[in-house]
Amino acid sequence: MFILSEDSQRTQGRDAQSSNIVAGKAVAESVRTTLGPRGMDKMLVGSSGDVVITNDGATILDEMDIEHPAAQMIVEVAETQEEEVGDGTTTAAVLAGTLLGEAEDLIEQDVHATTIVEGYHEAARIAQSAVDEMVLEADVDDDLLEEVAESSMTGKGTGGLTAEALAETVVEAVRHVADDEVRRDDVAVHTQVGASSSATELVPGIVVDEEPIHDEMPGDVEDADIAILDVALEVRTGDVDAEYAIDSIDQLNAAIDHEESELRGYAETIADSGVDVVFTTEDVDDRVATHLANEGVLTFENLSSSDARKIASATGTGRVGALEDLSEDDFGHADRIRTERYGDDDLAFVEGGAAAETVTVFVRGGTEHVVDELERTIRDALDVVATALASGEVVPGAGATEIAIADRVRAEAAGVEGRKQLAVEAFADALDVVPRTLAANSGQDPIDSLVDLRAAHESEGRAGLITDGEEVTIDDPVDDGVVDPADVKREAVESATEAATMIARIDDVIAAE
Ligand code: ADP
Ligand code: MG
């Protein structure tokens, strides 16, 4: 009896399991070579010819047009990782793929999928407590935060800037928005092509792509009272089509005068209110613009609603829906509003005062590709610094934490009953993929490096594969300033385990045409 439509495709049992696992592994494999300081970049060319060059796992997987549903789940691992902690996306995806690979071997040895799932969950619990044990005792001060930032940047495009200089900027930005909590959303990143990346700077406020509506307006206003209008400053037109018959030149002049005085009235109302800078989300008539320029009011029109919201919330400005409601009560304030021209682009900087609750990393670089990758690098660094500052927990990087948790999981596997033990051991083996890949990507023999790392871990307690320029050494990562937020490791273990177990459990794929 057929219960499915003729067009649907069904794969069952081992075939379903193995095709899902192969797809998941393939995705993870595709980002493996980008891991770590010596990771390579990928160039992704879209169907319309747009090019993205990046080293960022989440970006690569996002740009790849992945269709297979199981493969898509690995993409989601990277997405979750990006959303939750902002870094460790490659690590999480590669770990998920390796867990799948190990599961495939176990299935071939006739270990049942549910046993694998249970074993993996057990191992993940052990791994999480092993991460706790690796947390450094040190205070999370600026120096440590800069190391966290720099570790997240190694191997990424920094547009020729030193990671050190960028790390300082990033930490300063996050410190700026940290009081009782870390308000990560109050750090914005704005890119502008056209200068060397060394011109990248921190703006105490916000930057928007807006230009003054008249050349004669002041380009730099200090101690500015701000109004945001949702009002069109144009001649009023009715909703109905109406025609007026004019039978003398006097009537025409009267009509024109009336229009003129209406428009001048708008500018006067605004000027009389005492406001210095006006942002409106609607159009402004050129004649109103001229009047406003004469009155010395800096005005911007057709503001996007997101920019209007940003400015309103940063400067404490109320939105005004009708000109007659314009009053001082709705004014916001900034220490300075200035406009700058960069090539063909005009930008407005709203700085200081209430606006200084937010901060913008103003990213410069010679080309679009440079600023784009620099922006991703900075966003990752902002995320890790915010994550580390919020939790106060940092662990050694360069594979040291993975070596340590694999060691713990392996040691505790002995106490696990039955075939589940095999799955726990397999989980430990999968964790080795991080140091192995760091080794392979920096031109080392992965097996030799792993053996040496384990030995060093055994004797020293903390050992990572440190890449410093051309040199690759086994050392305590903390001494070399290679540190990651603990939450990045926790999230990677959790999301990779979740995806791998979910895929391994599937034994029936029914696909509509
Ligand atoms: P992810 O997307 O997982 O963050 P990355 O390419 O950013 O991938 O690589 C992160 C890994 O590189 C982390 O395990 C981190 O500890 C490690 N790492 C960072 N700097 C160094 C370094 N100088 N030497 C060795 N490993 C490093
Ligand atoms: Mg990273």
Tab-separated table of C-alpha atoms in Angstrom, residues 51-335:
chain	number	residue	atom	x	y	z
A	51	VAL	CA	32.788	38.554	-4.085
A	52	VAL	CA	33.360	37.931	-0.392
A	53	ILE	CA	36.828	37.124	0.897
A	54	THR	CA	36.823	35.862	4.444
A	55	ASN	CA	38.315	33.606	7.061
A	56	ASP	CA	35.200	33.624	9.207
A	57	GLY	CA	33.487	30.243	9.503
A	58	ALA	CA	29.984	31.621	10.008
A	59	THR	CA	30.313	33.948	7.023
A	60	ILE	CA	31.628	31.196	4.747
A	61	LEU	CA	28.840	28.797	5.635
A	62	ASP	CA	26.294	31.563	5.335
A	63	GLU	CA	27.520	32.547	1.860
A	64	MET	CA	27.672	28.961	0.614
A	65	ASP	CA	24.353	27.976	-0.833
A	66	ILE	CA	23.853	24.781	1.134
A	67	GLU	CA	20.770	22.733	0.381
A	68	HIS	CA	21.163	19.337	2.005
A	69	PRO	CA	19.055	19.392	5.202
A	70	ALA	CA	21.647	17.612	7.339
A	71	ALA	CA	24.396	19.852	6.016
A	72	GLN	CA	22.181	22.793	6.831
A	73	MET	CA	22.193	21.684	10.471
A	74	ILE	CA	25.960	22.158	10.618
A	75	VAL	CA	25.476	25.640	9.179
A	76	GLU	CA	23.072	26.263	12.041
A	77	VAL	CA	25.744	25.195	14.518
A	78	ALA	CA	27.938	28.003	13.223
A	79	GLU	CA	25.006	30.423	13.277
A	80	THR	CA	24.115	29.597	16.877
A	81	GLN	CA	27.739	29.932	17.886
A	82	GLU	CA	27.919	33.326	16.162
A	83	GLU	CA	24.727	34.548	17.825
A	84	GLU	CA	25.496	33.292	21.303
A	85	VAL	CA	29.168	34.128	21.692
A	86	GLY	CA	30.331	35.690	18.426
A	87	ASP	CA	33.363	33.484	17.835
A	88	GLY	CA	34.477	29.870	17.621
A	89	THR	CA	32.281	29.197	14.610
A	90	THR	CA	34.883	27.181	12.724
A	91	THR	CA	35.747	25.248	15.860
A	92	ALA	CA	32.099	24.367	16.461
A	93	ALA	CA	31.433	23.325	12.863
A	94	VAL	CA	34.618	21.238	12.622
A	95	LEU	CA	33.854	19.591	15.964
A	96	ALA	CA	30.308	18.752	14.848
A	97	GLY	CA	31.636	17.199	11.626
A	98	THR	CA	34.213	15.155	13.500
A	99	LEU	CA	31.630	13.918	16.002
A	100	LEU	CA	29.623	12.738	12.990
A	101	GLY	CA	32.655	10.992	11.541
A	102	GLU	CA	33.245	9.171	14.819
A	103	ALA	CA	29.558	8.253	14.973
A	104	GLU	CA	29.801	6.752	11.496
A	105	ASP	CA	32.629	4.471	12.647
A	106	LEU	CA	30.635	3.404	15.687
A	107	ILE	CA	27.569	2.637	13.587
A	108	GLU	CA	29.743	0.443	11.389
A	109	GLN	CA	30.818	-1.416	14.531
A	110	ASP	CA	27.127	-2.003	15.227
A	111	VAL	CA	26.814	0.444	18.078
A	112	HIS	CA	23.222	1.631	18.048
A	113	ALA	CA	22.551	5.295	17.301
A	114	THR	CA	20.754	5.849	20.626
A	115	THR	CA	23.772	4.458	22.478
A	116	ILE	CA	25.987	6.903	20.597
A	117	VAL	CA	23.642	9.757	21.448
A	118	GLU	CA	23.651	8.857	25.136
A	119	GLY	CA	27.420	8.489	25.172
A	120	TYR	CA	27.905	11.835	23.455
A	121	HIS	CA	25.634	13.584	25.944
A	122	GLU	CA	27.484	12.004	28.842
A	123	ALA	CA	30.822	13.043	27.325
A	124	ALA	CA	29.569	16.591	26.716
A	125	ARG	CA	28.694	16.882	30.417
A	126	ILE	CA	32.203	15.798	31.372
A	127	ALA	CA	33.630	18.204	28.810
A	128	GLN	CA	31.685	21.139	30.266
A	129	SER	CA	33.008	20.537	33.742
A	130	ALA	CA	36.514	20.147	32.299
A	131	VAL	CA	36.132	23.631	30.742
A	132	ASP	CA	35.258	24.999	34.195
A	133	GLU	CA	38.508	23.565	35.503
A	134	MET	CA	40.537	25.289	32.791
A	135	VAL	CA	39.238	28.775	33.670
A	136	LEU	CA	42.174	31.019	34.568
A	137	GLU	CA	42.464	32.386	38.063
A	138	ALA	CA	43.617	35.746	36.714
A	139	ASP	CA	41.592	38.960	36.923
A	140	VAL	CA	39.934	39.886	33.659
A	141	ASP	CA	41.715	43.229	33.301
A	142	ASP	CA	42.418	45.272	30.165
A	143	ASP	CA	45.620	43.370	29.420
A	144	LEU	CA	43.854	40.031	29.501
A	145	LEU	CA	40.940	41.384	27.456
A	146	GLU	CA	43.367	42.681	24.837
A	147	GLU	CA	44.875	39.202	24.669
A	148	VAL	CA	41.406	37.730	24.189
A	149	ALA	CA	40.780	40.228	21.379
A	150	GLU	CA	44.127	39.545	19.727
A	151	SER	CA	43.641	35.774	19.908
A	152	SER	CA	40.327	36.103	18.095
A	153	MET	CA	41.974	38.217	15.396
A	154	THR	CA	44.996	36.094	14.578
A	155	GLY	CA	44.699	34.756	11.072
A	156	LYS	CA	42.031	37.272	10.157
A	157	GLY	CA	42.305	40.227	7.837
A	158	THR	CA	43.340	43.279	9.815
A	159	GLY	CA	43.968	45.437	6.768
A	160	GLY	CA	47.644	45.712	7.639
A	161	LEU	CA	46.963	47.044	11.107
A	162	THR	CA	48.651	45.420	14.039
A	163	ALA	CA	46.338	43.182	16.028
A	164	GLU	CA	47.647	44.988	19.082
A	165	ALA	CA	46.373	48.389	17.999
A	166	LEU	CA	42.999	46.954	17.000
A	167	ALA	CA	42.717	45.030	20.254
A	168	GLU	CA	43.248	48.243	22.204
A	169	THR	CA	40.486	49.990	20.263
A	170	VAL	CA	38.133	47.042	20.748
A	171	VAL	CA	38.721	46.822	24.503
A	172	GLU	CA	38.288	50.582	24.866
A	173	ALA	CA	34.983	50.340	23.001
A	174	VAL	CA	33.638	47.523	25.177
A	175	ARG	CA	34.826	49.212	28.384
A	176	HIS	CA	32.902	52.264	27.258
A	177	VAL	CA	29.586	50.399	27.366
A	178	ALA	CA	30.272	48.277	30.440
A	179	ASP	CA	28.904	49.284	33.804
A	180	ASP	CA	26.777	46.805	35.760
A	181	GLU	CA	26.402	44.828	32.587
A	182	VAL	CA	28.066	44.832	29.189
A	183	ARG	CA	25.793	46.646	26.720
A	184	ARG	CA	27.253	45.031	23.624
A	185	ASP	CA	24.461	46.438	21.448
A	186	ASP	CA	25.654	49.945	22.245
A	187	VAL	CA	28.864	49.364	20.329
A	188	ALA	CA	28.302	50.013	16.637
A	189	VAL	CA	30.643	49.438	13.736
A	190	HIS	CA	30.572	51.812	10.776
A	191	THR	CA	32.724	51.232	7.720
A	192	GLN	CA	34.007	53.811	5.307
A	193	VAL	CA	36.225	52.979	2.351
A	194	GLY	CA	38.924	55.391	1.368
A	195	ALA	CA	41.760	55.727	3.833
A	196	SER	CA	44.365	53.469	5.306
A	197	SER	CA	43.089	51.140	7.975
A	198	SER	CA	45.287	52.946	10.476
A	199	ALA	CA	42.695	55.745	10.369
A	200	THR	CA	40.276	53.384	12.123
A	201	GLU	CA	39.132	55.167	15.253
A	202	LEU	CA	36.644	55.198	18.067
A	203	VAL	CA	33.815	57.731	17.876
A	204	PRO	CA	32.089	58.494	21.189
A	205	GLY	CA	28.586	58.444	19.730
A	206	ILE	CA	27.027	57.348	16.480
A	207	VAL	CA	27.795	57.678	12.813
A	208	VAL	CA	25.068	57.786	10.152
A	209	ASP	CA	25.158	58.078	6.358
A	210	GLU	CA	23.415	61.423	6.101
A	211	GLU	CA	24.241	64.737	4.465
A	212	PRO	CA	23.046	68.267	5.233
A	213	ILE	CA	20.309	69.352	2.847
A	214	HIS	CA	21.952	72.674	2.071
A	215	ASP	CA	25.589	73.572	1.477
A	216	GLU	CA	25.334	76.758	3.516
A	217	MET	CA	24.304	74.975	6.679
A	218	PRO	CA	26.802	74.803	9.526
A	219	GLY	CA	28.853	71.602	9.229
A	220	ASP	CA	29.883	71.475	12.835
A	221	VAL	CA	27.559	72.324	15.716
A	222	GLU	CA	28.712	72.189	19.307
A	223	ASP	CA	26.444	71.770	22.285
A	224	ALA	CA	23.582	70.832	19.977
A	225	ASP	CA	19.871	70.669	20.779
A	226	ILE	CA	18.369	68.043	18.502
A	227	ALA	CA	14.887	67.447	17.153
A	228	ILE	CA	13.648	64.461	15.194
A	229	LEU	CA	10.612	65.128	13.013
A	230	ASP	CA	8.328	62.753	11.199
A	231	VAL	CA	6.979	65.683	9.234
A	232	ALA	CA	7.312	66.603	5.555
A	233	LEU	CA	8.398	70.223	5.270
A	234	GLU	CA	6.707	70.837	1.937
A	235	VAL	CA	3.684	72.634	0.555
A	236	ARG	CA	0.635	70.809	1.786
A	237	THR	CA	-1.218	68.923	-0.933
A	238	GLY	CA	-4.657	67.448	-0.540
A	239	ASP	CA	-5.517	63.829	-1.103
A	240	VAL	CA	-8.100	64.826	-3.703
A	241	ASP	CA	-7.196	66.228	-7.115
A	242	ALA	CA	-8.418	69.789	-7.154
A	243	GLU	CA	-8.073	72.479	-9.777
A	244	TYR	CA	-8.338	76.170	-9.111
A	245	ALA	CA	-9.266	78.610	-11.797
A	246	ILE	CA	-7.189	81.751	-11.525
A	247	ASP	CA	-8.378	84.691	-13.524
A	248	SER	CA	-5.916	87.408	-12.651
A	249	ILE	CA	-2.202	87.801	-12.108
A	250	ASP	CA	-2.944	89.080	-8.606
A	251	GLN	CA	-4.599	85.823	-7.674
A	252	LEU	CA	-1.573	83.898	-8.986
A	253	ASN	CA	0.793	86.077	-6.997
A	254	ALA	CA	-1.370	85.650	-3.926
A	255	ALA	CA	-1.238	81.875	-4.318
A	256	ILE	CA	2.530	81.912	-4.724
A	257	ASP	CA	2.946	84.246	-1.778
A	258	HIS	CA	0.784	81.992	0.276
A	259	GLU	CA	2.959	78.984	-0.555
A	260	GLU	CA	6.077	80.977	0.207
A	261	SER	CA	4.792	82.111	3.560
A	262	GLU	CA	3.671	78.605	4.459
A	263	LEU	CA	7.181	77.295	3.732
A	264	ARG	CA	8.849	80.201	5.528
A	265	GLY	CA	6.515	79.507	8.432
A	266	TYR	CA	7.933	75.996	8.771
A	267	ALA	CA	11.488	77.276	8.915
A	268	GLU	CA	10.519	80.019	11.399
A	269	THR	CA	8.678	77.625	13.697
A	270	ILE	CA	11.777	75.446	13.753
A	271	ALA	CA	14.198	78.320	14.267
A	272	ASP	CA	11.998	79.892	16.970
A	273	SER	CA	11.934	76.656	18.917
A	274	GLY	CA	15.654	77.163	19.521
A	275	VAL	CA	16.689	73.810	18.098
A	276	ASP	CA	20.152	73.581	16.488
A	277	VAL	CA	19.941	70.353	14.505
A	278	VAL	CA	16.913	68.761	12.855
A	279	PHE	CA	16.582	65.240	11.512
A	280	THR	CA	13.415	64.462	9.598
A	281	THR	CA	12.271	61.147	8.212
A	282	GLU	CA	10.373	62.947	5.411
A	283	ASP	CA	11.168	65.319	2.537
A	284	VAL	CA	12.152	68.938	2.918
A	285	ASP	CA	11.320	71.476	0.181
A	286	ASP	CA	14.387	73.270	-1.229
A	287	ARG	CA	12.917	76.646	-0.235
A	288	VAL	CA	12.533	75.479	3.367
A	289	ALA	CA	16.118	74.241	3.223
A	290	THR	CA	17.296	77.699	2.138
A	291	HIS	CA	15.388	79.374	4.971
A	292	LEU	CA	16.757	76.876	7.474
A	293	ALA	CA	20.276	77.465	6.154
A	294	ASN	CA	19.768	81.215	6.646
A	295	GLU	CA	18.619	80.542	10.191
A	296	GLY	CA	21.709	78.400	10.781
A	297	VAL	CA	19.793	75.199	11.527
A	298	LEU	CA	21.648	72.070	10.426
A	299	THR	CA	19.044	69.813	8.809
A	300	PHE	CA	18.992	66.274	7.458
A	301	GLU	CA	16.087	64.793	5.493
A	302	ASN	CA	14.763	61.357	4.525
A	303	LEU	CA	16.355	59.701	7.493
A	304	SER	CA	15.965	55.933	7.448
A	305	SER	CA	13.790	54.733	10.279
A	306	SER	CA	16.681	52.744	11.750
A	307	ASP	CA	18.932	55.823	11.810
A	308	ALA	CA	16.103	57.864	13.342
A	309	ARG	CA	15.656	55.246	16.037
A	310	LYS	CA	19.396	55.113	16.695
A	311	ILE	CA	19.722	58.871	17.045
A	312	ALA	CA	16.564	59.123	19.147
A	313	SER	CA	17.669	56.495	21.612
A	314	ALA	CA	21.279	57.636	21.771
A	315	THR	CA	20.516	61.310	22.342
A	316	GLY	CA	17.267	61.039	24.255
A	317	THR	CA	15.344	62.860	21.556
A	318	GLY	CA	11.555	62.500	21.300
A	319	ARG	CA	9.931	62.008	17.903
A	320	VAL	CA	7.690	64.837	16.781
A	321	GLY	CA	4.771	64.010	14.495
A	322	ALA	CA	3.416	67.520	13.862
A	323	LEU	CA	5.321	70.778	13.639
A	324	GLU	CA	3.023	72.611	16.067
A	325	ASP	CA	3.994	70.035	18.722
A	326	LEU	CA	7.683	70.906	18.433
A	327	SER	CA	8.898	71.937	21.862
A	328	GLU	CA	11.992	71.918	23.988
A	329	ASP	CA	10.656	68.938	25.927
A	330	ASP	CA	11.365	66.673	22.975
A	331	PHE	CA	14.862	67.985	22.312
A	332	GLY	CA	17.771	65.648	22.680
A	333	HIS	CA	21.327	66.692	23.173
A	334	ALA	CA	24.813	65.987	21.868
A	335	ASP	CA	28.117	67.714	22.585
